[in-house]
Amino acid sequence: MEQPQWGSVPPHGTTMQMPAGGYGLPAGAPPRRSSPWPWILGGGAVVIAIIGVVVAAMFLFDPRGRLVAGDPTPAPEATTQEPTSQPTPDPPASPSPEQPDRATGLPQPEGGRLKDPVTGLSYEFPGAPWRVPESVGGGPLEFMWTSAALATSQENYDGQGNNWSGNVFVGELPDKFGYDGIPSMRATAATLLHATEESFYSPTHGRKIVQDKAIKVDGKDAWLLMFDLDFSKESKANGWKWKKERGAFVIVDRGAGARPGLVYVSVPDNLDVSVVDRVLDSLKLS
C-alpha cells in the first residue's frame, strides 16, 4: 500500500413557481380574492422536502453520528478505482487514557512474536525486511494503531519522495466506523475497506474480494475481509516494482466493555503476500 502519510495524509435544487394573478377582469368588476391554497400547498411541499433531507441523513449516520456503509456487502467482482485527491488532514490527536504515549516508542517483537499492548492481540513477526517503525499516527481516518510492522516495497515510487510499503497495524477499532456488536461485523469491515481504499490506494487499480467470513480468534468472535488489489496497468506504465497487493482486515470482538480489536495487513507482491496468511494464522488474543 502507499505508505500512509500519518498526520499529513487521503444537488439538485427545486424552485417553487407561485400561481400568477387573474387577468381579463371586466372594467369596474370587484377584484377577486386571492385563494390561500397555493401558499398552503407550497409551504407543505417545503416541509416535505425538509423531511426528505432529514430521512436521507438518518440512513447515512446512526444515532451516535457514526459513519455507516451505504452497502454493507463488498462487491465480489473486480472493480476499477480512479485516483482520488487526498483530504486536508486533521491535527494529530493527543493520546487517550487507553493509549500509550507513542513518543515512548512502539512495542518490539519478543520470542518471534509482536504483541499489541492495548488489545492483547499478537502475531508471528514476519522478520526482515519487516521492522517496527519509530511511531505511527492516526491519520485522516483516525485509526488507533498501538503496534505496527512495516516493510518498504519501493522507495520514491512516484518520483516525489513517497515510498510504497507493506504494513501490519493493530489497535482498537475507532467508534466512527459504526461497530454495533457482532451482527454488525460484516458491515463494519466493508466500511473499513471502502474508507481505506479511497484514502490510501489512490493509483488506478482493480479490486477482488478473496474472503468475507466469520472466524474465531482464541474463541472470540471475529470477522475476516481479505481482498486483492491489481495495479498491473499502472505498474507497467510507471516501472513500479510491484503489480498486485493482498490486504485484509480482522475485527475481533473482545467482549462487553472493551472496544473491538482491529488488525490491518497489506502486502505488495514483491514483499511476499504469504506474509498475510502467516500473520492471520498466528493471531492470538491474550
mmCIF file with all atom_site columns, C-alpha atoms in Angstrom, residues 113-114 122-127 130 149 167-170 217 226 248 250 263-267 272-284:
data_model
loop_
_atom_site.group_PDB
_atom_site.id
_atom_site.type_symbol
_atom_site.label_atom_id
_atom_site.label_alt_id
_atom_site.label_comp_id
_atom_site.label_asym_id
_atom_site.label_entity_id
_atom_site.label_seq_id
_atom_site.pdbx_PDB_ins_code
_atom_site.Cartn_x
_atom_site.Cartn_y
_atom_site.Cartn_z
_atom_site.occupancy
_atom_site.B_iso_or_equiv
_atom_site.pdbx_formal_charge
_atom_site.auth_seq_id
_atom_site.auth_comp_id
_atom_site.auth_asym_id
_atom_site.auth_atom_id
_atom_site.pdbx_PDB_model_num
ATOM 1  C CA . ARG A 1 113 ? 6.001  -12.536 18.191 1.00 0.00 ? 113 ARG A CA 1
ATOM 2  C CA . LEU A 1 114 ? 4.749  -8.961  18.325 1.00 0.00 ? 114 LEU A CA 1
ATOM 3  C CA . SER A 1 122 ? -0.347 -10.805 18.970 1.00 0.00 ? 122 SER A CA 1
ATOM 4  C CA . TYR A 1 123 ? 1.050  -12.439 15.829 1.00 0.00 ? 123 TYR A CA 1
ATOM 5  C CA . GLU A 1 124 ? 4.166  -14.034 14.395 1.00 0.00 ? 124 GLU A CA 1
ATOM 6  C CA . PHE A 1 125 ? 6.573  -11.245 13.418 1.00 0.00 ? 125 PHE A CA 1
ATOM 7  C CA . PRO A 1 126 ? 7.489  -11.628 9.706  1.00 0.00 ? 126 PRO A CA 1
ATOM 8  C CA . GLY A 1 127 ? 11.203 -10.818 10.167 1.00 0.00 ? 127 GLY A CA 1
ATOM 9  C CA . TRP A 1 130 ? 9.934  -6.032  8.181  1.00 0.00 ? 130 TRP A CA 1
ATOM 10 C CA . ALA A 1 149 ? 5.317  -3.515  11.430 1.00 0.00 ? 149 ALA A CA 1
ATOM 11 C CA . ASN A 1 167 ? 2.092  -2.936  6.746  1.00 0.00 ? 167 ASN A CA 1
ATOM 12 C CA . VAL A 1 168 ? 0.743  -4.835  9.729  1.00 0.00 ? 168 VAL A CA 1
ATOM 13 C CA . PHE A 1 169 ? -1.184 -2.466  12.011 1.00 0.00 ? 169 PHE A CA 1
ATOM 14 C CA . VAL A 1 170 ? -3.004 -3.453  15.214 1.00 0.00 ? 170 VAL A CA 1
ATOM 15 C CA . VAL A 1 217 ? -9.576 -15.734 17.323 1.00 0.00 ? 217 VAL A CA 1
ATOM 16 C CA . MET A 1 226 ? -9.477 -10.311 2.611  1.00 0.00 ? 226 MET A CA 1
ATOM 17 C CA . ALA A 1 248 ? -7.047 -7.985  4.995  1.00 0.00 ? 248 ALA A CA 1
ATOM 18 C CA . VAL A 1 250 ? -9.779 -8.672  11.006 1.00 0.00 ? 250 VAL A CA 1
ATOM 19 C CA . VAL A 1 263 ? -5.837 -5.929  12.509 1.00 0.00 ? 263 VAL A CA 1
ATOM 20 C CA . TYR A 1 264 ? -4.992 -4.377  9.118  1.00 0.00 ? 264 TYR A CA 1
ATOM 21 C CA . VAL A 1 265 ? -2.489 -6.222  6.918  1.00 0.00 ? 265 VAL A CA 1
ATOM 22 C CA . SER A 1 266 ? -1.494 -5.130  3.399  1.00 0.00 ? 266 SER A CA 1
ATOM 23 C CA . VAL A 1 267 ? 1.424  -6.692  1.490  1.00 0.00 ? 267 VAL A CA 1
ATOM 24 C CA . ASP A 1 272 ? 5.767  -11.975 -0.442 1.00 0.00 ? 272 ASP A CA 1
ATOM 25 C CA . VAL A 1 273 ? 1.989  -11.946 0.020  1.00 0.00 ? 273 VAL A CA 1
ATOM 26 C CA . SER A 1 274 ? 2.203  -15.162 2.070  1.00 0.00 ? 274 SER A CA 1
ATOM 27 C CA . VAL A 1 275 ? 3.007  -12.836 4.989  1.00 0.00 ? 275 VAL A CA 1
ATOM 28 C CA . VAL A 1 276 ? -0.728 -12.057 5.150  1.00 0.00 ? 276 VAL A CA 1
ATOM 29 C CA . ASP A 1 277 ? -1.620 -15.699 5.832  1.00 0.00 ? 277 ASP A CA 1
ATOM 30 C CA . ARG A 1 278 ? 1.248  -16.108 8.291  1.00 0.00 ? 278 ARG A CA 1
ATOM 31 C CA . VAL A 1 279 ? 0.097  -13.140 10.335 1.00 0.00 ? 279 VAL A CA 1
ATOM 32 C CA . LEU A 1 280 ? -3.581 -14.090 10.298 1.00 0.00 ? 280 LEU A CA 1
ATOM 33 C CA . ASP A 1 281 ? -2.988 -17.795 11.025 1.00 0.00 ? 281 ASP A CA 1
ATOM 34 C CA . SER A 1 282 ? -0.824 -16.874 14.017 1.00 0.00 ? 282 SER A CA 1
ATOM 35 C CA . LEU A 1 283 ? -3.251 -14.367 15.601 1.00 0.00 ? 283 LEU A CA 1
ATOM 36 C CA . LYS A 1 284 ? -3.805 -14.828 19.329 1.00 0.00 ? 284 LYS A CA 1
#
